Coordinates of C-alpha atoms and ligand atoms in Angstrom, one line a residue:
M1 CA 0.0 0.2 -0.1
L2 CA 1.5 2.8 -1.1
I3 CA 1.2 6.4 -1.4
K4 CA 2.4 8.4 -4.5
K5 CA 3.8 11.2 -3.2
A6 CA 7.6 12.0 -4.3
A7 CA 6.8 14.9 -6.7
D8 CA 10.4 14.9 -8.0
I9 CA 10.1 11.3 -9.2
P10 CA 8.4 10.9 -12.4
S11 CA 5.4 8.3 -11.9
S12 CA 6.7 6.1 -14.7
E13 CA 9.8 5.4 -12.4
I14 CA 8.4 4.5 -9.2
T15 CA 6.7 1.6 -7.8
P16 CA 4.1 3.2 -5.4
Q17 CA 6.0 1.8 -2.6
S18 CA 9.1 3.7 -3.2
A19 CA 7.4 6.8 -2.3
Y20 CA 7.7 5.7 1.1
L21 CA 11.5 4.8 1.6
N22 CA 13.3 6.9 3.8
R23 CA 16.7 6.4 1.7
R24 CA 18.8 7.2 4.6
T25 CA 17.1 4.7 6.8
F26 CA 17.0 2.0 4.1
M27 CA 20.9 2.6 3.6
R28 CA 21.6 2.1 7.1
G29 CA 19.5 -0.8 7.4
A30 CA 21.0 -2.2 4.3
A31 CA 24.4 -1.8 5.7
A32 CA 23.0 -3.4 9.0
M33 CA 21.5 -6.4 7.3
G34 CA 24.8 -7.1 5.0
I35 CA 26.8 -7.0 8.4
L36 CA 24.4 -9.5 9.8
G37 CA 24.9 -11.6 6.8
L38 CA 21.1 -11.6 6.1
G39 CA 21.6 -10.1 2.5
G40 CA 19.1 -7.8 0.7
D41 CA 16.3 -8.3 -1.5
G42 CA 18.5 -8.8 -4.6
I43 CA 20.4 -11.5 -2.9
S44 CA 17.8 -13.2 -1.4
K45 CA 16.0 -13.5 -4.7
L46 CA 19.3 -15.2 -6.1
V47 CA 18.8 -18.4 -3.8
A48 CA 15.7 -20.6 -4.3
P49 CA 12.7 -19.6 -1.9
R50 CA 12.6 -22.0 1.0
R51 CA 9.3 -23.9 1.6
T52 CA 7.4 -22.2 4.2
V53 CA 4.6 -25.1 4.8
A54 CA 5.9 -28.2 6.2
A55 CA 4.8 -31.4 5.1
D56 CA 3.1 -32.2 8.4
S57 CA 1.3 -28.9 8.6
K58 CA -2.4 -30.0 7.7
L59 CA -5.1 -28.9 9.7
T60 CA -8.2 -30.6 10.6
T61 CA -11.0 -28.3 9.7
V62 CA -14.8 -28.3 9.8
P63 CA -16.9 -26.4 6.8
S64 CA -18.5 -23.2 8.1
P65 CA -22.0 -21.9 7.0
L66 CA -20.3 -18.4 6.8
S67 CA -18.1 -19.4 3.7
D68 CA -19.0 -17.5 0.4
K69 CA -20.5 -19.8 -1.9
G70 CA -20.0 -19.7 -5.9
E71 CA -16.6 -17.9 -5.7
T72 CA -13.7 -19.2 -7.6
V73 CA -10.9 -19.9 -4.9
T74 CA -7.6 -18.1 -6.0
P75 CA -4.7 -20.4 -6.9
F76 CA -2.5 -21.0 -3.6
Q77 CA 0.3 -20.0 -5.6
D78 CA -0.8 -16.4 -6.2
V79 CA -2.1 -16.1 -2.6
T80 CA 1.6 -16.9 -1.4
S81 CA 3.6 -15.0 -3.9
Y82 CA 1.7 -11.7 -3.9
N83 CA 1.5 -10.3 -0.8
N84 CA 1.8 -7.3 1.5
F85 CA 3.9 -7.6 4.7
Y86 CA 6.1 -4.9 4.7
E87 CA 8.4 -6.2 7.8
F88 CA 10.0 -8.3 4.8
G89 CA 10.1 -5.6 1.9
V90 CA 7.9 -3.3 -0.2
E91 CA 7.5 -5.3 -3.1
K92 CA 4.8 -7.9 -3.6
G93 CA 7.2 -10.6 -4.1
D94 CA 9.4 -9.7 -1.0
P95 CA 7.4 -11.6 1.6
L96 CA 7.4 -14.8 -0.1
H97 CA 11.4 -14.3 -0.4
N98 CA 12.3 -13.2 3.0
A99 CA 9.8 -14.1 5.6
W100 CA 10.8 -17.9 5.9
R101 CA 13.3 -16.4 8.5
M102 CA 10.7 -15.6 10.7
K103 CA 10.5 -18.2 13.7
T104 CA 7.1 -19.2 14.4
R105 CA 7.8 -21.3 17.3
P106 CA 8.0 -20.9 20.0
W107 CA 5.3 -18.0 19.8
T108 CA 2.9 -16.3 22.5
V109 CA 0.4 -13.8 22.1
T110 CA 0.0 -11.6 25.1
V111 CA -3.3 -9.8 26.2
D112 CA -3.4 -6.8 28.4
G113 CA -4.8 -3.3 28.8
L114 CA -8.4 -3.4 30.0
V115 CA -8.9 -7.1 30.7
K116 CA -9.5 -8.7 34.1
A117 CA -6.0 -10.0 34.0
K118 CA -3.1 -9.9 31.8
K119 CA -2.7 -13.3 30.0
T120 CA -0.5 -15.1 27.6
A121 CA -1.2 -17.9 25.4
G122 CA 1.2 -20.3 23.7
I123 CA 0.2 -20.6 19.9
D124 CA -0.4 -24.3 19.9
D125 CA -2.9 -23.8 22.9
L126 CA -4.8 -21.1 20.9
L127 CA -4.9 -23.2 17.8
K128 CA -6.6 -26.1 19.8
Y129 CA -8.7 -23.6 21.7
R130 CA -11.8 -24.1 19.5
P131 CA -12.6 -26.2 16.4
L132 CA -10.9 -24.9 13.4
E133 CA -13.5 -24.2 10.6
E134 CA -12.7 -23.4 6.9
R135 CA -14.1 -20.0 5.8
I136 CA -14.0 -19.0 2.2
Y137 CA -13.8 -15.2 2.0
R138 CA -13.3 -12.6 -0.5
H139 CA -10.0 -10.6 0.3
R140 CA -10.1 -7.0 -0.9
C141 CA -7.0 -4.8 -0.8
V142 CA -7.3 -1.0 -0.9
E143 CA -4.7 -1.4 -4.1
A144 CA -7.7 -2.5 -5.8
W145 CA -6.9 -6.3 -6.3
S146 CA -8.8 -8.9 -4.8
M147 CA -8.5 -12.7 -4.0
V148 CA -10.7 -15.6 -2.5
I149 CA -9.1 -17.5 0.1
P150 CA -10.2 -20.6 1.9
W151 CA -8.8 -19.4 5.4
V152 CA -8.8 -21.6 8.7
G153 CA -9.5 -20.5 12.1
Y154 CA -12.3 -19.6 14.5
S155 CA -14.0 -16.3 15.2
L156 CA -12.5 -13.8 16.8
S157 CA -15.3 -13.5 19.5
E158 CA -14.0 -16.6 20.8
F159 CA -10.8 -15.3 22.0
I160 CA -12.0 -12.1 23.0
N161 CA -14.4 -14.1 25.6
W162 CA -11.1 -16.0 26.5
A163 CA -9.4 -12.7 26.8
E164 CA -11.9 -11.2 29.4
P165 CA -11.9 -7.8 28.5
L166 CA -13.7 -5.4 31.0
P167 CA -17.0 -3.7 30.0
S168 CA -14.8 -0.3 29.5
A169 CA -12.9 -1.8 26.8
K170 CA -14.5 -0.1 23.5
Y171 CA -11.7 -1.2 21.2
I172 CA -9.0 -4.1 20.4
Q173 CA -5.6 -3.3 19.1
F174 CA -3.5 -5.9 17.4
L175 CA 0.2 -5.4 17.3
T176 CA 2.6 -7.8 15.3
L177 CA 6.1 -8.9 15.7
E178 CA 9.0 -6.4 15.2
D179 CA 11.9 -8.5 14.7
T180 CA 14.9 -6.6 13.4
K181 CA 17.1 -9.9 12.8
T182 CA 14.6 -11.3 10.6
M183 CA 12.9 -8.5 9.1
P184 CA 14.7 -6.3 6.5
G185 CA 11.4 -4.3 5.7
L186 CA 11.6 -2.6 9.1
Y187 CA 14.7 -0.5 7.6
Q188 CA 13.0 -0.2 4.2
I189 CA 9.7 1.6 5.0
N190 CA 9.1 4.2 7.6
L191 CA 5.9 2.7 9.2
N192 CA 4.9 3.3 12.8
W193 CA 6.4 -0.1 13.8
P194 CA 5.3 -2.4 15.0
Y195 CA 2.5 -2.7 12.7
S196 CA -0.8 -1.9 14.6
E197 CA -4.2 -2.2 13.8
G198 CA -7.5 -1.7 15.4
L199 CA -11.3 -2.7 15.6
R200 CA -14.3 -1.3 17.5
M201 CA -15.5 -3.9 20.0
D202 CA -18.6 -4.8 18.2
E203 CA -16.7 -5.3 15.0
A204 CA -14.4 -7.4 16.5
M205 CA -17.2 -9.3 18.1
H206 CA -18.9 -9.9 14.6
P207 CA -18.9 -13.6 14.0
L208 CA -17.4 -13.0 10.5
A209 CA -14.1 -11.5 12.1
L210 CA -11.9 -14.4 12.2
L211 CA -8.7 -15.4 14.1
T212 CA -6.8 -17.2 11.5
F213 CA -4.2 -19.8 11.8
G214 CA -4.2 -21.4 8.2
M215 CA -5.5 -21.3 4.8
Y216 CA -6.0 -24.1 2.1
G217 CA -6.4 -26.7 5.1
Q218 CA -2.6 -25.9 6.1
V219 CA -0.9 -23.6 8.7
L220 CA -0.4 -20.2 7.3
P221 CA 2.4 -20.0 5.2
N222 CA 5.0 -17.2 6.9
Q223 CA 4.3 -14.6 4.3
D224 CA 0.4 -14.9 4.9
G225 CA 0.9 -13.9 8.4
A226 CA 2.0 -17.0 10.6
P227 CA 1.3 -18.1 12.7
V228 CA -1.7 -16.0 13.6
R229 CA -3.3 -13.2 11.8
V230 CA -6.9 -11.9 11.8
V231 CA -9.0 -11.6 8.9
V232 CA -11.7 -9.1 8.5
P233 CA -13.2 -9.8 5.3
W234 CA -15.8 -6.6 4.8
K235 CA -12.8 -4.3 5.3
Y236 CA -9.7 -3.4 3.3
G237 CA -6.9 -6.1 3.8
F238 CA -4.6 -3.7 5.9
K239 CA -7.0 -4.0 8.7
S240 CA -5.9 -7.9 8.8
A241 CA -3.0 -7.7 11.0
K242 CA -0.6 -10.6 10.5
S243 CA 2.1 -12.5 12.7
I244 CA 0.3 -11.1 16.2
V245 CA 2.2 -11.1 19.3
H246 CA 0.3 -8.6 21.4
V247 CA -3.5 -7.8 21.6
R248 CA -4.7 -4.9 23.8
F249 CA -8.0 -3.9 25.0
T250 CA -8.4 0.0 25.1
A251 CA -11.2 2.6 25.9
K252 CA -10.1 5.0 23.2
Q253 CA -9.4 4.2 19.4
P254 CA -6.0 2.8 18.9
H255 CA -3.5 4.4 16.5
T256 CA -3.1 2.2 13.7
A257 CA 0.0 2.1 11.2
W258 CA -1.5 3.3 8.0
N259 CA -3.6 6.0 9.8
D260 CA -0.5 7.2 11.3
E261 CA 1.3 7.3 7.9
A262 CA -1.6 9.0 5.9
P263 CA -4.7 10.0 8.0
Q264 CA -6.3 11.5 4.9
E265 CA -6.2 8.2 3.0
Y266 CA -6.6 5.7 5.7
G267 CA -9.3 5.9 7.8
F268 CA -9.6 3.8 10.9
Y269 CA -12.7 1.9 9.8
S270 CA -11.6 1.2 6.0
N271 CA -14.7 -0.6 5.4
V272 CA -14.7 -1.5 1.4
N273 CA -16.6 1.4 -0.1
P274 CA -16.8 1.8 -3.8
D275 CA -18.1 5.4 -3.1
V276 CA -15.0 6.5 -1.3
D277 CA -11.8 7.3 -3.2
R278 CA -9.4 8.7 -0.9
T279 CA -6.6 6.5 -1.8
P280 CA -4.7 6.6 -5.3
W281 CA -6.8 3.7 -6.4
S282 CA -10.1 4.3 -7.3
Q283 CA -12.4 1.9 -5.4
K284 CA -15.3 1.4 -8.0
T285 CA -13.7 -2.0 -9.5
E286 CA -11.2 -4.4 -8.6
R287 CA -9.0 -6.7 -10.3
R288 CA -9.5 -10.7 -9.2
I289 CA -6.0 -11.9 -9.0
G290 CA -5.9 -15.3 -10.8
L291 CA -8.6 -15.0 -13.2
P292 CA -8.0 -14.5 -16.9
F293 CA -7.7 -10.8 -17.6
W294 CA -10.9 -10.6 -19.5
K295 CA -12.8 -11.7 -16.4
A296 CA -10.8 -10.3 -13.9
T297 CA -12.1 -6.8 -13.4
Q298 CA -15.2 -6.8 -11.5
P299 CA -17.4 -3.9 -9.6
S300 CA -16.4 -3.5 -6.1
Q301 CA -19.2 -4.2 -3.4
M302 CA -20.1 -1.8 -0.5
F303 CA -18.6 -3.9 2.5
N304 CA -17.1 -6.1 0.2
G305 CA -20.4 -8.0 -0.4
Y306 CA -21.0 -8.6 3.4
G307 CA -23.4 -5.6 3.9
D308 CA -26.2 -8.2 4.7
Q309 CA -24.2 -9.3 7.7
V310 CA -22.3 -6.2 8.9
A311 CA -24.3 -3.0 7.6
Q312 CA -26.2 -2.7 11.1
L313 CA -22.7 -1.8 12.7
Y314 CA -22.7 1.4 11.3
A315 CA -26.2 2.3 11.2
G316 CA -26.6 6.2 11.5
M317 CA -23.0 6.9 10.8
D318 CA -22.0 9.0 7.8
L319 CA -19.5 6.6 6.0
K320 CA -17.9 9.2 3.9
K321 CA -16.6 11.0 7.2
F322 CA -15.7 7.6 9.1
F323 CA -14.2 5.8 5.9
Ligands
MTE1 N1 0.5 -7.1 8.8 C1 1.5 -6.8 9.1 N2 2.1 -7.1 10.4 N3 2.2 -6.1 8.0 C2 1.8 -5.6 7.1 O1 2.7 -5.0 6.2 N4 -0.1 -5.6 5.7 C3 -1.5 -5.6 5.4 C4 -2.3 -6.7 6.4 N5 -1.3 -6.9 7.2 C5 0.6 -6.0 6.5 C6 -0.3 -6.9 7.6 C7 -1.9 -5.1 4.0 S1 -1.7 -3.7 3.6 C8 -2.8 -6.2 3.6 S2 -3.7 -5.7 1.8 C9 -3.0 -7.5 4.0 O2 -2.1 -7.8 5.3 C10 -2.2 -8.4 3.2 O3 -2.5 -9.6 3.2 P1 -1.9 -10.9 2.2 O4 -1.0 -10.7 2.0 O5 -2.2 -12.1 3.0 O6 -2.8 -10.8 1.1

């Protein structure tokens, strides 16, 4: 996600992300990564990408009535090679090439803020906490591309009930891994790290919001947010924080990474809305990855097509103001 702002660079010469690069930080970071022997993007692309899904990574799932029906599922290969995971680089292929370095075991998720008591859960306990469902959802990025993905997880509400937030908690914040040893992107893009996202409590408690451990019947590949991420299918993809390590319950709206970066473009709500075009991309249509070009462009739908289920969460709100 990226914002084209560098007035001095002709648009033909930039990838959108490059406008965000803080070159001095990048150079410092590149030198540091070299010293650590981690290599830059160019070097990592010379070696074959490592397998990120082990042979024993299958998950047992039950189907879910909340799955979309009649959508063509995007090929696994596209979903694992065209990613936004800026901790691993700014280009779409960078997460595939770099994220294998992230260690996903041991892994804990700490819960604090407005809760009965601070808690920490091991990832394997979380994974076993509730039956895992397969949920096929449309996945819509603010960059106006989309996919259809069979995620694996259980409703985020189950986790929230386990976390026991106090009645004073009005928001939930997700903070994700920030590991300078394995994440070259931390030096390449000036986001307010660690990546932070948030939801209003009633949004987070909605049954469609998914605490996600896998996809295509297997554990999540690292580049897709292993070992645990959220998926909020009626919102733009950037609301779906990957590789979560910390969940905080708050009374006030938490800060979020993209809103910090460009508040005029990325609102806190970020519901898919074809009528609000604040980003460089028109939201009226989207390009479905994996479909032949003559079928790929489709009209975008309000709330990504989940309006029947979620529109009541926003009753009475001006969605052009609260975008
Ligand atoms: N989570 C973290 N930790 N870091 C990120 O850079 N990118 C977000 C979101 N979650 C991001 C993240 C954005 S911009 C999008 S569109 C989705 O992840 C992309 O998810 P996908 O790569 O599985 O399609």
